[in-house]
Coordinates of C-alpha atoms in Angstrom, one line a residue:
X1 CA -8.5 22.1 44.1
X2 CA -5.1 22.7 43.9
X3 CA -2.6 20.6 41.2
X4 CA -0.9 17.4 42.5
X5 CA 2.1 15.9 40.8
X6 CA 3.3 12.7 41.5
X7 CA 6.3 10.8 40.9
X8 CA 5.5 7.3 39.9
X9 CA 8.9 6.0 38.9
X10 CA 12.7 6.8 37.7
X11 CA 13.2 3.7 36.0
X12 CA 17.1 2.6 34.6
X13 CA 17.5 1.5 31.2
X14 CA 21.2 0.7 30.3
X15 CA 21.3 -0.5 26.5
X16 CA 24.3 -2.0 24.4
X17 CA 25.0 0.0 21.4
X18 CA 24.3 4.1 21.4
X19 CA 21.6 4.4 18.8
X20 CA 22.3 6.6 15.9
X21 CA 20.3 9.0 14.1
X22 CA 19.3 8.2 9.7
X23 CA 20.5 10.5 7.7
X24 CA 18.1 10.2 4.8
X25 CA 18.7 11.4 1.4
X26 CA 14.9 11.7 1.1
X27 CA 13.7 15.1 0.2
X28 CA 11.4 14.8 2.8
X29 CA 10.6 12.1 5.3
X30 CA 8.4 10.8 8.5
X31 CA 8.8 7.8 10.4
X32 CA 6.7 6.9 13.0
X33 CA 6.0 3.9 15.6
X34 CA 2.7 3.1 15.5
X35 CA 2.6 0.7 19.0
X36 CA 3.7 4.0 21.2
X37 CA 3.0 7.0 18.7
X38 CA 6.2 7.9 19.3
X39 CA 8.2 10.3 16.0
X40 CA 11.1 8.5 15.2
X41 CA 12.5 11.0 12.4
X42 CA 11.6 13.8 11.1
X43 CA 12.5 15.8 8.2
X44 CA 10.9 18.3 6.3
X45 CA 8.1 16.5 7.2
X46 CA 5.5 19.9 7.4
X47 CA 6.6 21.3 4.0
X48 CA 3.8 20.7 1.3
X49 CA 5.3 19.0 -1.6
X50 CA 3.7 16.9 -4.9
X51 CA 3.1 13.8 -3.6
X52 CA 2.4 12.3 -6.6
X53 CA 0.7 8.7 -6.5
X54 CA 0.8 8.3 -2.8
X55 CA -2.0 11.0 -2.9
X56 CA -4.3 7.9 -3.9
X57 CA -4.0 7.4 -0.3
X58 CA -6.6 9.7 0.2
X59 CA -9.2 8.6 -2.5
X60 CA -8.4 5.3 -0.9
X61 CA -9.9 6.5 2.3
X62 CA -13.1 8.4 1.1
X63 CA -13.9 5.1 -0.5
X64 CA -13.3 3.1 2.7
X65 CA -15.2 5.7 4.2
X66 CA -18.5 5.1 2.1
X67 CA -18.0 1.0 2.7
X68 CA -17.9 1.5 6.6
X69 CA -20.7 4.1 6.0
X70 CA -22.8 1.7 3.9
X71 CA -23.1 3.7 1.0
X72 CA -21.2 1.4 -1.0
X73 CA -20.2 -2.1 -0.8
X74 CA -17.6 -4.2 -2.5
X75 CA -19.7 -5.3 -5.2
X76 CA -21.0 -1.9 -5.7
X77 CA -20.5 -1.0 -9.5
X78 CA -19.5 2.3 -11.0
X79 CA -19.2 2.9 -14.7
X80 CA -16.0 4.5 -16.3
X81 CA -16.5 7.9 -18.0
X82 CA -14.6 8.8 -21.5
X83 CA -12.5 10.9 -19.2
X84 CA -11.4 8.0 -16.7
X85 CA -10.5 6.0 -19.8
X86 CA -8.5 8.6 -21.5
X87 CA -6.6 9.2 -18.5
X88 CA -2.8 9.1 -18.9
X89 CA 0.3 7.4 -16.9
X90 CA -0.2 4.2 -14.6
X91 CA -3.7 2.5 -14.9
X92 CA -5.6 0.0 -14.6
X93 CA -6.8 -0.2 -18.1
X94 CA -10.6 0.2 -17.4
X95 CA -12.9 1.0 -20.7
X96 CA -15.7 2.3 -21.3
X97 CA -18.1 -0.3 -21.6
X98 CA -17.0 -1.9 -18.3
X99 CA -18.9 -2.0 -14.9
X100 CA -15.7 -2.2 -12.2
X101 CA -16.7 -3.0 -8.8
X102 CA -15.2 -1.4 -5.7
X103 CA -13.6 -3.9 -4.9
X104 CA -12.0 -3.9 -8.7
X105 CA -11.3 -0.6 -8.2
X106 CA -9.3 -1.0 -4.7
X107 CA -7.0 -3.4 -6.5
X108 CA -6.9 -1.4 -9.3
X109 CA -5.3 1.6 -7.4
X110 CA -3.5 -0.3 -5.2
X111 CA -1.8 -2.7 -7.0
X112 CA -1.4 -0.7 -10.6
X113 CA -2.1 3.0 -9.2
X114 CA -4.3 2.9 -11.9
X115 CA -5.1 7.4 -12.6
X116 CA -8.2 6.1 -13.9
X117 CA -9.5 3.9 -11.6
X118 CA -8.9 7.1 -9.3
X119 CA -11.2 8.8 -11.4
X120 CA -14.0 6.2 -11.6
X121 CA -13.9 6.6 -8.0
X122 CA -14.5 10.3 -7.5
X123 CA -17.0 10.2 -10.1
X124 CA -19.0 7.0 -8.4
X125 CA -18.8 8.8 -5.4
X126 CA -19.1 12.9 -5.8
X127 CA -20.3 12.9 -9.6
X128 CA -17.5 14.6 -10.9
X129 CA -13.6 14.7 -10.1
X130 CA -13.8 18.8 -9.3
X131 CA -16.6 17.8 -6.5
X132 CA -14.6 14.7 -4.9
X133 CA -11.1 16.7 -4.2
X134 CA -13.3 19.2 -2.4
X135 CA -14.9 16.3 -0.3
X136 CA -11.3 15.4 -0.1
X137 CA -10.1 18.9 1.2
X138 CA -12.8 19.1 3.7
X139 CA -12.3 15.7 5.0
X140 CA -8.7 16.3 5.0
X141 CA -9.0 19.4 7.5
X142 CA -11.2 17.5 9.8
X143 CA -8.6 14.8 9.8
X144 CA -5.9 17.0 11.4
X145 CA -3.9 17.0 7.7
X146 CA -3.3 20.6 7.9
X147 CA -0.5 20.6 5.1
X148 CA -2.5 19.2 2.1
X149 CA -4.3 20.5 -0.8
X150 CA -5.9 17.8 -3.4
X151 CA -7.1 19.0 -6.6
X152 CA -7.5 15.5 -8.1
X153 CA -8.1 11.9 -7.4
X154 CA -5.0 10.8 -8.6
X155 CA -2.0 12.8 -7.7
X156 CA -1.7 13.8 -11.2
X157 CA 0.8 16.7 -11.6
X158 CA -0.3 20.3 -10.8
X159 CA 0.9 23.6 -9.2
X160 CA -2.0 23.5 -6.3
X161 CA -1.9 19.1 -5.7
X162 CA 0.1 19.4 -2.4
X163 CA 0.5 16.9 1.1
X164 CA 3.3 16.9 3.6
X165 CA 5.1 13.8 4.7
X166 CA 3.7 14.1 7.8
X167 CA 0.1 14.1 7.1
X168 CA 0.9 10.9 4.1
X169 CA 1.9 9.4 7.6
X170 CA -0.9 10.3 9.4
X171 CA -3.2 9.2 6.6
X172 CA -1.3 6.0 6.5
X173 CA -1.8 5.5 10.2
X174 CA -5.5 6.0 9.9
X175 CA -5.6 3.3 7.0
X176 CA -4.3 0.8 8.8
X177 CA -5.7 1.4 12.6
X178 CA -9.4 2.2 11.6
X179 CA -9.6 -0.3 8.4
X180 CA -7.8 -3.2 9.3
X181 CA -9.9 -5.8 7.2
X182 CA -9.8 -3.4 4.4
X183 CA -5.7 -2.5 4.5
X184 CA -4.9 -6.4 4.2
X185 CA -5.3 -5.0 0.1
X186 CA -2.1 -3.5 0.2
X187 CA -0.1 -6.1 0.9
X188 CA -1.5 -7.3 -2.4
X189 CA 1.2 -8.0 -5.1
X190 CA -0.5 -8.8 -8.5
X191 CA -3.8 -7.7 -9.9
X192 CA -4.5 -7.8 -13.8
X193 CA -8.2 -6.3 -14.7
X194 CA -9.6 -8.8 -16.8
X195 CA -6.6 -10.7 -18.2
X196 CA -5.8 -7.3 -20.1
X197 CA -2.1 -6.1 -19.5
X198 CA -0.4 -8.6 -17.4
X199 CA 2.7 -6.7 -17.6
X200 CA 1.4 -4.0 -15.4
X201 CA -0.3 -6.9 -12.9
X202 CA 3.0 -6.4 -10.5
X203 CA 2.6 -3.9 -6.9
X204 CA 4.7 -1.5 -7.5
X205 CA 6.0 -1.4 -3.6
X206 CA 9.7 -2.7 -3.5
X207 CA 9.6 -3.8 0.0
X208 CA 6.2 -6.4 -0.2
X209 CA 9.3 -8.6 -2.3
X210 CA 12.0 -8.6 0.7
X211 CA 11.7 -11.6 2.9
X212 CA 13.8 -10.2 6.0
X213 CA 13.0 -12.7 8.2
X214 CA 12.9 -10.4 11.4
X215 CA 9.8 -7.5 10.0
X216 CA 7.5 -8.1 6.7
X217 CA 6.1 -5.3 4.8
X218 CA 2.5 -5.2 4.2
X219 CA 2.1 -1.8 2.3
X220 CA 1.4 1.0 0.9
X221 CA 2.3 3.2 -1.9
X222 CA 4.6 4.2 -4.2
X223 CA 4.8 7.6 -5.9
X224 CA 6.6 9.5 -9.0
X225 CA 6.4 12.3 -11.1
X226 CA 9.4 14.2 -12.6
X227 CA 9.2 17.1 -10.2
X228 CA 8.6 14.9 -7.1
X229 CA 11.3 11.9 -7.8
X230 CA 10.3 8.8 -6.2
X231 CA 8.7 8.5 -2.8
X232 CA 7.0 5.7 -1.1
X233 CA 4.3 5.8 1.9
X234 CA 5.6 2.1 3.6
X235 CA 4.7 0.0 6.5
X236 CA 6.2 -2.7 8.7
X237 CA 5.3 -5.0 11.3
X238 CA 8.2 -6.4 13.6
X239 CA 6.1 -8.5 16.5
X240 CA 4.0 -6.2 17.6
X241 CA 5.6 -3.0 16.7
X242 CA 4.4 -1.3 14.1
X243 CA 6.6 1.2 11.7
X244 CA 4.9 4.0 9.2
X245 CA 6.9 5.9 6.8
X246 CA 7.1 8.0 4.6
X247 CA 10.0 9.2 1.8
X248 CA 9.9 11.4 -0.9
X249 CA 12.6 13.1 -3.6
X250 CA 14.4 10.5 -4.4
X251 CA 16.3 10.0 -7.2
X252 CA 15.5 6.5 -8.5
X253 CA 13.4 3.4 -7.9
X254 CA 16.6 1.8 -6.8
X255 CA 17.7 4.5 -4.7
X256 CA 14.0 4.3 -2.7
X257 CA 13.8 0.7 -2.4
X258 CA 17.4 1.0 -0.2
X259 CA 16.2 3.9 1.5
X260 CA 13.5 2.1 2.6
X261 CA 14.9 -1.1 3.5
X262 CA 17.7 0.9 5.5
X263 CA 14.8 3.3 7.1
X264 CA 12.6 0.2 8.3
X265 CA 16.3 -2.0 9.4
X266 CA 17.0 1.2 11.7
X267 CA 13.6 2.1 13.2
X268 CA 13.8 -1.8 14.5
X269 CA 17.2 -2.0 15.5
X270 CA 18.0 1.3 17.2
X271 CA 15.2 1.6 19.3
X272 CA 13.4 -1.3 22.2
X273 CA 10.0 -1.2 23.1
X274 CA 9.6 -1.9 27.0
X275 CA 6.5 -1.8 28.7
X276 CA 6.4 0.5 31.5
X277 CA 3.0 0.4 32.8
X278 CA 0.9 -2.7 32.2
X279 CA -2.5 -2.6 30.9
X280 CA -5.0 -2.0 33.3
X281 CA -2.8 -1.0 35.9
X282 CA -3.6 1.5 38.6
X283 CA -1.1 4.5 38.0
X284 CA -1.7 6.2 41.5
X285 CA -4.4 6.2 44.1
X286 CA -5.9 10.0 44.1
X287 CA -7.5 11.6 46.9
X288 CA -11.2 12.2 46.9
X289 CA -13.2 15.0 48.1
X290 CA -16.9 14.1 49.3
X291 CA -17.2 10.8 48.5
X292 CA -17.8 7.5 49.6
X293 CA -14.4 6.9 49.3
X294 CA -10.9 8.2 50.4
X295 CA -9.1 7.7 47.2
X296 CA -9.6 6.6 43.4
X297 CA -7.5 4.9 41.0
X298 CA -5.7 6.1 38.1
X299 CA -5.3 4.3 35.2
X300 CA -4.4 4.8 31.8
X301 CA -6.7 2.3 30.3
X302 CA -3.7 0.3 27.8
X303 CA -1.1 0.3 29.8
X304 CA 2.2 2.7 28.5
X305 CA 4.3 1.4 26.2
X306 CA 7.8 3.4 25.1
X307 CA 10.2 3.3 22.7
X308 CA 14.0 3.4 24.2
X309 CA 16.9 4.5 22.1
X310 CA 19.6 2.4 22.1
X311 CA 22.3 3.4 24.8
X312 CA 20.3 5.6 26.9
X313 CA 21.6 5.4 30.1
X314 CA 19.8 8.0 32.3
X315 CA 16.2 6.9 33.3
X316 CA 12.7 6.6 31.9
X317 CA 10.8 9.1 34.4
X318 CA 6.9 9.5 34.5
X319 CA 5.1 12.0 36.8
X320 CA 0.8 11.5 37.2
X321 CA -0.6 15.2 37.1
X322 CA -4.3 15.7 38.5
X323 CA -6.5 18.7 40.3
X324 CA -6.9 17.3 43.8
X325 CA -8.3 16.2 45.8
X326 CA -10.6 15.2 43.2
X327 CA -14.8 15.8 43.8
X328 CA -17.4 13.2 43.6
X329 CA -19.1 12.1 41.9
X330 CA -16.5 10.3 39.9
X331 CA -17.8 7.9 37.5
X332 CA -15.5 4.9 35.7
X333 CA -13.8 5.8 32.6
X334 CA -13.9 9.9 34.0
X335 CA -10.8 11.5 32.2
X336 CA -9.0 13.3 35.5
X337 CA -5.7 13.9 34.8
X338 CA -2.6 13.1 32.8
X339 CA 0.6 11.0 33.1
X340 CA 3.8 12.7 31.8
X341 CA 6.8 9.8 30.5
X342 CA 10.3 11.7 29.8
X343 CA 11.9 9.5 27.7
X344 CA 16.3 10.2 27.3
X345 CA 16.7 11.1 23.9
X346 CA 12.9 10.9 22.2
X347 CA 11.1 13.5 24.7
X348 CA 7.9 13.6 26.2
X349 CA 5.0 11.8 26.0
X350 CA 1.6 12.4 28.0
X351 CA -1.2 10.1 28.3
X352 CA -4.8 10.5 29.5
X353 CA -5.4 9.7 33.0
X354 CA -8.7 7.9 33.7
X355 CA -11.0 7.0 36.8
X356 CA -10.8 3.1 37.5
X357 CA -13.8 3.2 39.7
X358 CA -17.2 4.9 40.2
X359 CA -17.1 7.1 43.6
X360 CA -20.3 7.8 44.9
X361 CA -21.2 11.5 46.2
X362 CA -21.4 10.9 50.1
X363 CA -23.9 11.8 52.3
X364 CA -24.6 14.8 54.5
X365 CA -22.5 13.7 57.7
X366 CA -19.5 12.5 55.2
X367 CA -20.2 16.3 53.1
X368 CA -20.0 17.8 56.8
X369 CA -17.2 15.9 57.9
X370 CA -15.1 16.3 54.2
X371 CA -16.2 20.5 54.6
X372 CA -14.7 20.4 58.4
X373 CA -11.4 19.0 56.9
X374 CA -11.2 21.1 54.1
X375 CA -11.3 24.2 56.6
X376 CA -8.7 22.7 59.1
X377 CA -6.3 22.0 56.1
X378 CA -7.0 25.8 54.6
X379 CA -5.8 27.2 58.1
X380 CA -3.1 25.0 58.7
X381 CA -1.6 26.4 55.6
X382 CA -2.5 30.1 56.2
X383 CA -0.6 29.4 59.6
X384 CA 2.4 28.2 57.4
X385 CA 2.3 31.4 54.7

């Protein structure tokens, strides 16, 4: 088996207007495009920084977590301990003769950030707070979120309560790819806990108010503590593109709701989504070694999908890199090699490679036949080294 490279196309795209790079006065920021995972900015975005509120992401999923897992539903009751009541800042005004359901509690930190709904959580799911930011530490490392360090539900200030923008992003992304029933919430704009403080009823994201008319928000959550400013973990849908991003160290709730409205108007407008590859499409034919047939398909399953940036004018390349020729017995859905896009301007990006058919093993005049190749082709290239 040797390693086969093949050019599948050098494909022109020759836009209007160059696209131009955001210069965010964000602290720290991420923005991503969910539809072809591709990084749109980045800055700071590895650095570990108080994330404040948008923490809650991450107590958010744990308890999506134990719905999908069965251990709780949405009418699943917790009761509120003298310590969730007492907490301080934004809440949800739980007491504690009340029996909030998960559901409640959902709202209740998505819709007021409600600290104390936070902590109703962690104690309805781990027993205390302490217990639940370990589960949340330990989940997080499985998760890939390798620059975050919770020490409470809530994001409630402290020296050790850390995440990077990038892994708020990543978070985000999970939220709304592996939930989708359960993210609808955010996009949420009032909730008042039993009629008892309608002045704190109102979302606190800036961007679920804008009516653009071209992309609509649909979440998801704000942040802000002295020593982080303001931040915001947002989301965007355009069509069928999605945007995820994430700001943080700004200076007022003005200054992120136009950094967020200009970060969302620039992800859409300097880059185009073109589909390269269709779904389902057969990427290249690979050759087979001892099987029933000469060649298998390639595909990579949902088609490829890229983001261009506005005035590229050199090509979109994409090369389909395999060990070949390739032994059966292949079987449908077999990962066998990998297809490399170079995109002008936004990098690479490589996709799984996967078999589009089954190949049967042949039999022992095809085996004989495939080994009597094999040897000519070996000593046709000794002759040539």
């Amino acid at each position: 088996m040797r390693a086969l490279t093949f050019r599948i196309f050098a494909l022109a795209m020759l836009l209007a207007l160059p696209a131009q790079a955001f210069d965010t006065t964000a602290r720290a920021a991420w923005v991503y495009d969910v539809a072809t995972g591709t990084v749109l900015m980045e800055k700071n975005a590895d650095e570990p920084l108080p994330p404040a509120s948008m923490s809650k992401l991450m107590t958010l999923n744990m308890l999506f977590e134990a719905l999908h897992d069965g251990r709780v539903a949405m009418d699943t009751t917790f009761p509120v301990s003298t310590k969730a009541w007492q907490m301080g800042g934004s809440k949800m005004f739980v007491e504690p003769a009340d029996r909030p359901t998960v559901e409640d509690l959902i709202h209740g930190i998505i819709i007021n950030s409600g600290n104390d709904a936070c902590v109703v959580v962690a104690e309805g799911l781990a027993g205390t707070e302490e217990a639940f930011a370990r589960l949340m530490n330990e989940r997080a490392r499985q998760l890939g979120m390798t620059n975050s360090h919770f020490v409470n539900a809530s994001g409630w200030p402290d020296p050790q309560h850390r995440m990077s923008m990038h892994d708020l992003g990543l978070l985000a992304t999970r939220l709304i790819t592996e939930f989708p029933e359960l993210y609808k919430n955010f996009a949420l704009t009032e909730y008042n806990y039993k009629g008892r403080v309608p002045s704190n009823a109102g979302n606190r994201n800036p961007l679920l108010r804008l009516g653009t008319g071209d992309w609509k928000a649909d979440g998801l959550k704000t942040g802000h503590t002295q020593e982080a400013g303001y931040g915001l973990v947002g989301s965007a849908v355009q069509g069928d593109r999605r945007i995820v991003f994430v700001i943080t160290g700004l200076p007022s709730e003005k200054a992120r709701a136009e950094e967020s409205e200009q970060i969302v108007n620039w992800a859409y407008r300097q880059f185009t989504m073109r589909t390269i590859i269709p779904k389902d499409e057969i990427v290249v034919q690979a050759p087979v070694w001892l099987g029933d047939k000469s060649r298998v398909g390639l595909t990579t399953k949902d088609g490829v999908r890229v983001l261009i940036p506005a005035g590229s004018h050199a090509g979109v390349k994409a090369e389909a890199v395999f060990n070949g020729p390739i032994e059966a017995p292949i079987a449908q859905g077999d990962r066998l090699g990998e297809l490399i896009v170079d995109i002008p301007g936004a990098g690479q990006s490589r996709l799984p490679l996967f078999a589009a058919s089954n190949v049967a093993r042949t039999g022992v005049l095809g085996r004989m036949q495939s080994a009597a190749f094999r040897l000519g082709e070996r000593a046709v290239q000794a002759m040539r080294n």
